Amino acid sequence: EIDSIQMPDITLPMGNNTLCVYTVLACDSNTFNDAVCRGVYGQYLTTLPFFDDFEGGNLWYKPTASTNWQFGVPAGSIINSAQSPNNVWMTNLTGPYTVNADEYLYTPLFDFTGLTGSDTVTLSFYHWLAMQSGDFGRVQYSVNGGQTWANLGFSTDPLGTNWYNVVANGQHYFSMPNSGWMQSSYLLPPNTFNGEPEVQFRFHFSSTASGTSDGWAIDDFELALPTAADDVGVVAILVPVGDTAAGTPVHAEVTIRNFGTNTQTMIPLELRIDGNLEVTETWTGSLAHNATTNYTFVLPYNAPTSSYELCIRTNLPGDAFPQNDQTCRYFNALPAYHDVGISRILLPEDSAGMLCYYHAQVQPWYRYDVYVRLHNYGQNTQTNIPLSYTFRTGGTVHTENWTGTLAGGDSIDIQLGNMFEPNSGAQQVCVETALIGDAVPGNDQACRTYTGIACIGVDELEIDGFALQQNIPNPATQTTLVGYRVPQAGKVTFGVVNLVGQQLHTESHSVAAGSHQIDLDVSKLASGIYYYYVEYNGQRLTRKMVIRN
């Protein structure tokens, strides 16, 4: 039986992608049929106006099976230069096109929703034709995201300039043996295009079986809005130039263009990070029709700690075409220049957060060294890092300085200068860095919760009158005392093992009923965690002890 399910939506990166769906059924013995993959192209969607001279990277698409359309520097025998240096789209950059070609070159997707019924957009491009008779090129459009396509215009169309020069079998085409670079343009009818969210164009090239030449080259493609009295916009973000270090103050710089006929003297601007308004300022000066100017924000924004979208737009009152007001760019977050923190509290080790609490008269030996992992999250090497820490809420705040060399991305484990003396009950050990200029304070502190318990008298394991007490002191240094009790006379075996179960010490005794003690020498054991046990009448009781030598 075959069924289908709706998968979650995904955002595809622009360009060619391989999309794979897998099944992960447990005990599936035929894994060869578990995955299905297909190529998916992520297309670029943008607003108007739009201009592409193919010098800033490729935003266009051709099917992977296409052998003719190529992007780069033209070097054919006829078509040997670009209209504007250096790149073009061409059927073959270095030689003739293939026979029996039927191939397409696709523009990005365009959002026309901001246009009213009377706004007429002009499509224009430069192209060079070098085709054999019977071979041709034409322009087509789609207003539903590429689901259906129609031919754009016809020969002698009053909306077109230099638009199609051949009519054959009722079809209208471009076809010339050597045109040189020429511009063609077309006024897009508002009732067809305006208000559509996914408009796209494609260049269709076709050849017959007889004869080839250099083909068709495209350059300087543009979709231009009509001219209005008041119309300005941000056309480029100049700063940041590239990805930004987290927490760094950034003074954004943009290029503003006056698309309108009126000279502008005051243009409000706003800067947003991931849609959130961060800065508003106003450019002042004199900006004539079609002129541009660069503006640097006085107030900086703080670069986020994760990837983000930066958008800057103009807010000119009465602006006729708000769809060209804004420009956005995506940036990745680099490590901050100065950023350190505590990544982990390593000691005291514990069992489920339980520690023997300190008491000056009853159990004064329960004092613990505290180790923490200091991590340099930033780019710059650090040599002096202030630390502060507390062992319980409202307790004494201890301060000290770590000195050394800690390169960006590295960690070091350090011992704090004061020992932890747990109280009875719950408490937190909190350690924090206090580096001057730390750009990301959110990772400065680490805390760990412990519960202090009594480890003398009531702290014993018992089975049917057979009991084993916690060793005293614990942690132990040179010697430690282990108490146990048996209900009847018999033989007991006492032993010590390490964390992997290796036997380190064993002894056996015949004892009378009642309580007994073993004075254990631990001076030759390395610091760490061990387990001791007592066996009696087929039963074994085990406890953990800590050695500090």
XYZ file of C-alpha atoms in Angstrom:
549
model
C 0.000 0.000 0.000
C 1.250 3.519 -0.825
C 0.366 6.610 1.208
C 1.519 10.229 1.202
C 2.220 12.664 4.028
C 2.742 16.425 4.210
C 6.335 17.225 5.199
C 7.277 20.435 7.068
C 8.077 23.509 4.966
C 11.758 24.216 4.311
C 13.664 27.240 3.028
C 15.968 26.369 0.141
C 19.277 28.173 -0.370
C 19.525 29.924 -3.730
C 20.971 27.716 -6.492
C 21.069 23.971 -7.104
C 20.097 21.763 -4.147
C 19.579 18.040 -3.648
C 16.458 17.308 -1.610
C 16.352 13.822 -0.053
C 13.647 12.130 2.044
C 14.561 9.060 4.129
C 12.670 6.427 6.058
C 14.269 5.233 9.321
C 12.203 2.176 10.214
C 13.874 0.047 12.878
C 15.003 -3.393 11.656
C 14.466 -2.404 7.988
C 16.432 -5.102 6.149
C 16.215 -3.554 2.640
C 17.819 -0.130 3.034
C 18.438 0.333 -0.698
C 14.878 1.693 -1.146
C 14.806 3.924 1.958
C 15.690 7.242 0.252
C 14.399 9.277 -2.684
C 16.322 12.346 -3.883
C 15.710 14.977 -6.528
C 17.400 18.152 -7.660
C 15.640 21.368 -6.605
C 16.671 24.889 -7.614
C 16.181 27.721 -5.128
C 15.232 30.814 -7.160
C 15.879 34.427 -6.211
C 12.777 36.529 -5.430
C 13.085 40.319 -5.428
C 11.102 43.554 -5.785
C 11.309 46.322 -8.369
C 13.206 48.134 -9.748
C 15.766 45.533 -10.809
C 18.989 45.801 -12.798
C 21.497 43.031 -13.482
C 24.703 43.546 -15.482
C 25.887 40.039 -14.434
C 28.956 41.422 -12.661
C 27.857 40.736 -9.081
C 27.284 36.991 -9.192
C 24.607 34.939 -10.909
C 20.924 35.181 -9.897
C 19.552 33.479 -13.041
C 18.668 29.838 -13.632
C 19.051 27.311 -16.413
C 17.992 23.640 -16.254
C 20.883 21.289 -15.551
C 20.201 19.479 -18.844
C 20.782 22.672 -20.846
C 23.986 22.471 -22.905
C 23.885 25.882 -24.555
C 23.179 28.673 -22.059
C 26.431 29.622 -20.282
C 27.396 32.414 -17.870
C 30.739 34.213 -18.170
C 32.997 36.180 -20.518
C 32.057 35.879 -24.245
C 34.834 34.685 -26.571
C 33.071 33.561 -29.756
C 34.196 34.227 -33.292
C 31.403 36.823 -33.702
C 30.145 37.611 -30.178
C 33.433 38.410 -28.452
C 32.644 41.138 -25.898
C 30.058 42.123 -23.297
C 27.855 45.204 -23.496
C 29.186 46.165 -20.052
C 32.300 44.318 -18.891
C 32.741 41.493 -18.310
C 30.024 38.826 -18.072
C 26.990 37.853 -20.131
C 24.588 34.958 -20.518
C 25.247 33.366 -23.930
C 24.241 30.210 -25.786
C 27.931 29.247 -26.001
C 30.711 31.462 -24.647
C 33.480 30.117 -26.854
C 31.892 28.538 -29.932
C 28.769 27.708 -31.923
C 25.506 26.535 -30.397
C 24.230 23.000 -30.978
C 21.758 21.947 -33.646
C 18.157 21.108 -32.727
C 18.395 23.200 -29.556
C 15.263 24.036 -27.561
C 16.497 25.624 -24.333
C 15.500 28.241 -21.769
C 17.236 30.797 -19.541
C 15.176 31.991 -16.536
C 15.289 35.354 -14.743
C 14.724 35.648 -10.965
C 11.157 35.907 -9.664
C 9.751 39.436 -9.264
C 7.120 40.761 -6.875
C 4.731 43.190 -8.628
C 2.265 43.463 -5.716
C 3.299 47.018 -4.825
C 2.245 48.449 -8.198
C -1.094 50.129 -8.864
C -3.214 49.656 -11.957
C -1.671 52.652 -13.744
C 2.033 51.966 -13.080
C 3.821 50.702 -16.185
C 7.106 48.824 -15.741
C 9.616 48.859 -18.610
C 11.510 45.634 -19.349
C 14.758 46.185 -21.277
C 17.976 44.332 -22.089
C 20.919 44.445 -24.459
C 21.461 41.465 -26.730
C 23.632 40.344 -29.628
C 22.191 38.006 -32.255
C 24.384 35.768 -34.437
C 22.045 33.072 -35.783
C 21.618 30.982 -38.906
C 18.385 31.317 -40.866
C 15.591 29.437 -39.128
C 17.180 29.731 -35.690
C 15.589 32.211 -33.284
C 15.134 33.626 -29.821
C 12.095 35.039 -28.025
C 10.998 36.270 -24.589
C 8.238 34.621 -22.564
C 6.602 35.424 -19.224
C 4.755 33.749 -16.375
C 2.590 35.415 -13.731
C 1.991 32.264 -11.660
C 5.506 31.282 -10.595
C 6.361 29.355 -13.769
C 3.290 27.113 -13.958
C 2.263 28.464 -17.377
C 4.106 30.600 -19.953
C 3.085 33.015 -22.712
C 5.024 34.876 -25.429
C 5.757 38.516 -24.607
C 4.635 40.871 -27.390
C 4.814 40.596 -31.160
C 6.545 42.173 -34.141
C 5.481 45.837 -34.655
C 3.936 45.779 -31.130
C 3.435 49.432 -30.095
C 4.553 48.519 -26.545
C 7.928 47.269 -27.810
C 11.073 48.944 -29.102
C 13.349 46.799 -31.317
C 10.951 43.964 -30.501
C 11.031 40.907 -32.807
C 12.062 41.171 -36.438
C 10.878 37.818 -37.853
C 7.393 36.345 -38.226
C 7.157 32.687 -39.308
C 4.163 30.355 -39.117
C 2.356 32.858 -36.917
C 5.244 33.059 -34.403
C 7.277 36.216 -33.700
C 11.038 36.006 -33.054
C 14.440 37.661 -32.884
C 16.802 36.327 -35.576
C 19.785 38.083 -37.205
C 23.138 36.900 -38.621
C 25.113 39.585 -36.729
C 23.251 42.381 -34.943
C 25.986 43.694 -32.683
C 24.895 44.874 -29.248
C 21.416 46.466 -29.395
C 18.809 47.329 -26.786
C 15.257 46.028 -26.854
C 12.531 47.172 -24.463
C 8.898 46.454 -23.736
C 6.232 48.278 -21.693
C 4.607 45.636 -19.496
C 0.776 46.032 -19.478
C -0.345 46.895 -15.908
C -3.530 44.796 -16.154
C -1.392 41.683 -16.853
C 1.500 42.109 -14.425
C 0.655 44.543 -11.617
C -0.411 42.973 -8.333
C 1.166 39.587 -9.141
C 3.519 38.187 -6.434
C 5.562 35.833 -8.690
C 6.362 37.234 -12.135
C 9.160 35.611 -14.141
C 10.650 35.913 -17.621
C 12.623 33.454 -19.696
C 14.679 33.614 -22.893
C 13.822 30.799 -25.312
C 16.447 29.771 -27.879
C 15.714 27.327 -30.713
C 17.852 25.996 -33.585
C 17.235 23.735 -36.556
C 19.256 20.774 -37.777
C 21.178 22.772 -40.417
C 23.966 25.234 -39.668
C 25.082 26.945 -36.444
C 26.713 30.198 -35.359
C 27.596 31.995 -32.118
C 23.940 32.312 -31.108
C 22.440 34.773 -28.602
C 24.022 36.844 -25.799
C 22.130 38.783 -23.077
C 23.449 41.675 -20.930
C 22.198 44.563 -18.754
C 18.702 43.242 -17.991
C 16.442 45.811 -16.292
C 12.914 46.238 -14.963
C 12.408 50.004 -14.503
C 9.575 51.738 -12.696
C 7.934 54.802 -14.251
C 9.274 58.178 -13.201
C 7.423 59.967 -10.362
C 7.900 63.324 -8.694
C 8.823 61.901 -5.269
C 10.519 58.504 -5.252
C 13.672 57.587 -3.330
C 15.161 54.354 -2.049
C 18.154 52.525 -0.612
C 19.942 50.761 -3.476
C 22.959 49.265 -1.644
C 24.284 48.426 1.830
C 28.006 49.294 1.822
C 28.801 48.610 5.506
C 28.993 45.979 6.889
C 31.133 44.736 4.039
C 30.921 41.122 5.218
C 30.001 38.966 8.212
C 30.123 40.706 11.592
C 31.727 39.864 14.945
C 29.049 39.261 17.613
C 28.392 42.235 19.860
C 30.432 44.658 17.759
C 28.938 48.164 17.289
C 28.387 48.642 13.540
C 27.805 52.009 11.867
C 25.866 50.965 8.760
C 26.530 52.803 5.488
C 24.096 52.836 2.552
C 23.681 54.302 -0.916
C 20.486 56.338 -1.426
C 19.113 57.047 -4.910
C 16.608 59.683 -5.970
C 14.441 57.967 -8.603
C 12.015 60.905 -8.738
C 12.093 64.201 -10.622
C 11.946 66.431 -7.520
C 15.215 67.307 -5.766
C 15.164 65.945 -2.210
C 16.668 67.673 0.829
C 15.509 65.485 3.731
C 15.048 61.686 3.651
C 14.062 59.707 6.788
C 15.771 56.326 7.192
C 15.144 53.281 9.358
C 17.344 50.276 10.144
C 15.888 46.920 11.153
C 17.476 43.676 12.362
C 15.339 40.600 11.642
C 12.342 42.899 11.284
C 12.909 44.723 14.591
C 13.421 48.482 14.426
C 16.879 49.416 15.786
C 17.785 52.907 14.486
C 15.957 55.838 12.846
C 17.856 58.792 11.389
C 17.418 61.441 8.680
C 19.703 62.273 5.758
C 19.891 65.974 4.868
C 21.458 67.623 1.846
C 20.504 68.076 -1.825
C 19.849 65.047 -4.028
C 18.845 65.678 -7.638
C 16.927 63.397 -10.000
C 18.721 60.053 -10.579
C 21.596 61.114 -8.279
C 22.968 58.909 -5.489
C 24.615 59.667 -2.162
C 26.189 57.578 0.596
C 25.045 57.926 4.194
C 26.642 56.512 7.371
C 24.393 56.051 10.399
C 25.504 58.067 13.425
C 24.099 55.519 15.862
C 25.486 51.976 15.595
C 23.637 48.716 15.965
C 25.130 45.826 17.925
C 25.899 42.854 15.688
C 23.781 39.852 16.808
C 25.287 36.618 18.080
C 23.602 34.562 15.316
C 22.938 34.980 11.590
C 20.642 37.914 10.848
C 18.952 39.975 8.142
C 19.795 43.685 7.982
C 17.205 45.858 6.195
C 17.487 49.634 5.635
C 14.754 51.680 3.974
C 13.742 55.232 3.213
C 10.476 56.680 4.589
C 9.973 59.742 2.372
C 6.454 61.192 2.828
C 4.484 60.892 -0.406
C 6.915 58.370 -1.972
C 5.181 57.061 -5.119
C 6.871 53.639 -5.183
C 7.576 52.193 -1.710
C 8.628 48.866 -3.278
C 12.050 50.333 -4.161
C 12.582 51.938 -0.736
C 14.350 49.026 0.980
C 17.476 46.932 0.563
C 18.276 43.889 2.726
C 21.351 41.719 3.210
C 22.041 38.573 5.249
C 25.094 38.327 7.508
C 26.594 35.497 9.527
C 27.774 36.042 13.096
C 31.506 35.670 13.704
C 32.930 35.143 17.205
C 33.165 38.373 19.191
C 36.601 39.936 19.550
C 36.360 39.786 23.372
C 34.148 37.068 24.840
C 34.992 34.647 27.652
C 32.894 32.612 30.041
C 32.534 29.580 32.289
C 31.489 26.594 30.192
C 31.331 24.053 33.034
C 31.792 23.535 36.765
C 33.846 20.343 37.003
C 34.187 19.756 40.742
C 33.009 18.951 43.309
C 31.832 15.697 41.761
C 28.671 14.307 43.241
C 26.033 11.602 43.042
C 22.723 13.077 41.850
C 23.757 16.425 43.331
C 24.266 15.042 46.863
C 27.300 16.059 48.956
C 28.233 15.489 52.571
C 27.776 18.874 54.247
C 30.446 20.634 56.300
C 30.089 21.023 60.075
C 32.976 22.459 62.119
C 32.419 20.123 65.091
C 30.617 17.040 63.706
C 32.130 16.534 60.239
C 34.768 19.220 59.538
C 36.526 17.218 56.802
C 33.852 17.785 54.140
C 35.534 20.657 52.289
C 35.803 20.506 48.489
C 38.140 21.974 45.880
C 36.214 23.571 43.003
C 37.426 23.342 39.405
C 35.854 25.247 36.504
C 36.374 25.239 32.740
C 37.254 28.697 31.442
C 36.503 29.106 27.712
C 37.550 31.858 25.289
C 34.603 32.185 22.908
C 36.132 35.240 21.226
C 38.720 35.884 18.541
C 41.328 37.725 20.625
C 43.773 35.966 22.984
C 43.163 36.779 26.659
C 45.828 37.006 29.369
C 43.912 38.320 32.390
C 40.350 37.325 33.280
C 38.638 38.523 36.497
C 36.442 35.930 38.242
C 33.767 36.132 40.923
C 31.916 33.269 42.595
C 29.572 32.358 45.419
C 28.901 29.026 47.105
C 25.314 29.779 48.065
C 22.638 32.430 47.554
C 23.455 35.450 49.680
C 26.839 34.011 50.626
C 30.247 35.645 50.419
C 31.258 36.853 46.976
C 34.833 35.727 46.277
C 36.931 37.464 43.615
C 40.212 36.535 41.985
C 42.072 36.921 38.678
C 43.195 34.228 36.285
C 46.380 35.051 34.397
C 47.987 33.138 31.547
C 47.438 32.815 27.786
C 44.086 31.653 26.450
C 43.736 31.787 22.653
C 40.427 32.207 20.863
C 38.392 28.998 20.912
C 40.512 27.370 23.645
C 39.543 26.185 27.141
C 41.467 25.712 30.373
C 40.479 24.024 33.661
C 41.393 26.053 36.741
C 41.046 25.543 40.496
C 39.351 28.281 42.520
C 41.248 29.738 45.436
C 38.577 29.000 48.066
C 37.178 25.607 49.046
C 33.471 24.780 49.020
C 32.016 23.961 52.457
C 28.449 22.802 51.748
C 25.573 23.722 54.020
C 22.831 21.281 54.854
C 20.142 21.414 52.176
C 20.112 22.867 48.644
C 22.632 25.485 47.491
C 24.243 26.686 44.252
C 27.852 27.150 43.270
C 27.949 30.004 40.725
C 31.080 31.201 38.924
C 31.229 34.194 36.571
C 33.817 35.958 34.424
C 34.008 39.754 34.474
C 36.182 40.564 31.442
C 36.160 44.270 30.570
C 34.646 44.742 27.109
C 33.069 41.277 26.982
C 30.680 41.477 24.018
C 28.443 38.525 24.928
C 27.678 38.534 28.673
C 25.076 35.775 28.324
C 27.734 33.038 28.505
C 29.768 34.513 31.383
C 28.190 32.535 34.251
C 27.687 28.879 35.088
C 25.884 27.501 38.157
C 25.532 24.041 39.645
C 23.103 22.947 42.371
C 24.102 20.656 45.262
C 22.231 19.280 48.266
C 24.179 18.929 51.496
C 23.427 15.759 53.481
C 24.643 14.334 56.791
C 27.245 11.595 56.332
C 27.700 10.353 59.943
C 25.417 8.151 62.053
C 22.245 8.080 59.981
C 24.146 7.734 56.698
C 24.289 3.968 56.380
C 23.082 1.181 54.139
C 21.229 -1.663 55.880
C 19.854 -5.086 54.895
C 18.271 -7.219 57.679
C 20.527 -5.754 60.374
C 23.641 -5.839 58.141
C 24.750 -2.180 57.744
C 27.593 -0.207 56.131
C 28.397 3.408 57.039
C 29.996 6.180 54.988
C 33.734 6.401 55.534
C 35.040 9.203 57.758
C 36.474 11.533 56.576
C 35.220 11.674 53.043
C 37.047 13.015 51.059
C 39.961 11.192 52.666
C 43.669 12.007 52.448
C 45.962 9.558 54.305
C 43.600 7.316 56.272
C 39.849 6.904 56.629
C 37.579 4.969 59.012
C 34.872 2.574 57.691
C 32.165 1.406 60.097
C 29.846 -1.576 59.620
C 27.481 -3.778 61.684
C 26.509 -7.473 61.472
C 23.511 -9.055 63.241
C 25.287 -12.347 64.069
C 28.827 -13.647 64.283
C 30.317 -14.649 60.929
C 32.909 -13.993 58.265
C 33.131 -10.585 56.495
C 35.184 -9.586 53.471
C 36.161 -5.962 52.918
C 37.423 -4.636 49.533
C 38.203 -1.495 47.509
C 37.759 -1.154 43.707
C 38.271 1.694 41.240
C 35.690 3.101 38.813
C 36.273 0.353 36.252
C 35.918 -2.428 38.859
C 39.596 -3.257 39.276
C 40.274 -4.799 42.731
C 42.754 -2.631 44.657
C 42.480 -4.038 48.215
C 40.795 -6.963 49.979
C 40.832 -8.416 53.511
C 38.699 -10.970 55.401
C 37.819 -11.270 59.146
C 35.757 -13.477 61.431
C 33.772 -11.102 63.656
C 31.251 -11.234 66.494
C 27.758 -9.769 66.223
C 27.638 -5.970 66.565
C 29.475 -2.882 65.216
C 33.044 -2.888 63.850
C 35.494 -0.482 62.214
C 38.219 -0.762 59.597
C 41.073 1.743 59.680
C 41.909 1.966 55.965
C 45.255 3.326 54.693
C 44.578 5.267 51.451
C 47.904 7.141 51.267
C 49.014 5.206 48.181
C 45.794 5.762 46.225
C 45.693 8.543 43.642
C 43.103 11.302 43.959
C 39.760 10.241 42.533
C 36.580 8.280 43.173
C 36.608 4.710 44.512
C 34.108 2.184 45.852
C 34.437 0.073 49.016
C 32.275 -2.877 49.997
C 31.617 -5.359 52.823
C 30.347 -8.902 52.110
C 28.534 -10.896 54.820
C 26.399 -14.035 54.659
C 26.101 -13.857 50.837
C 25.153 -10.157 50.834
C 27.247 -7.176 49.688
C 26.875 -3.498 50.594
C 28.843 -0.882 48.580
C 29.635 2.812 49.070
C 31.571 5.496 47.223
C 34.507 7.384 48.706
C 36.614 10.271 47.414
C 40.391 10.384 47.811
C 42.288 13.693 47.859
C 46.028 12.918 47.939
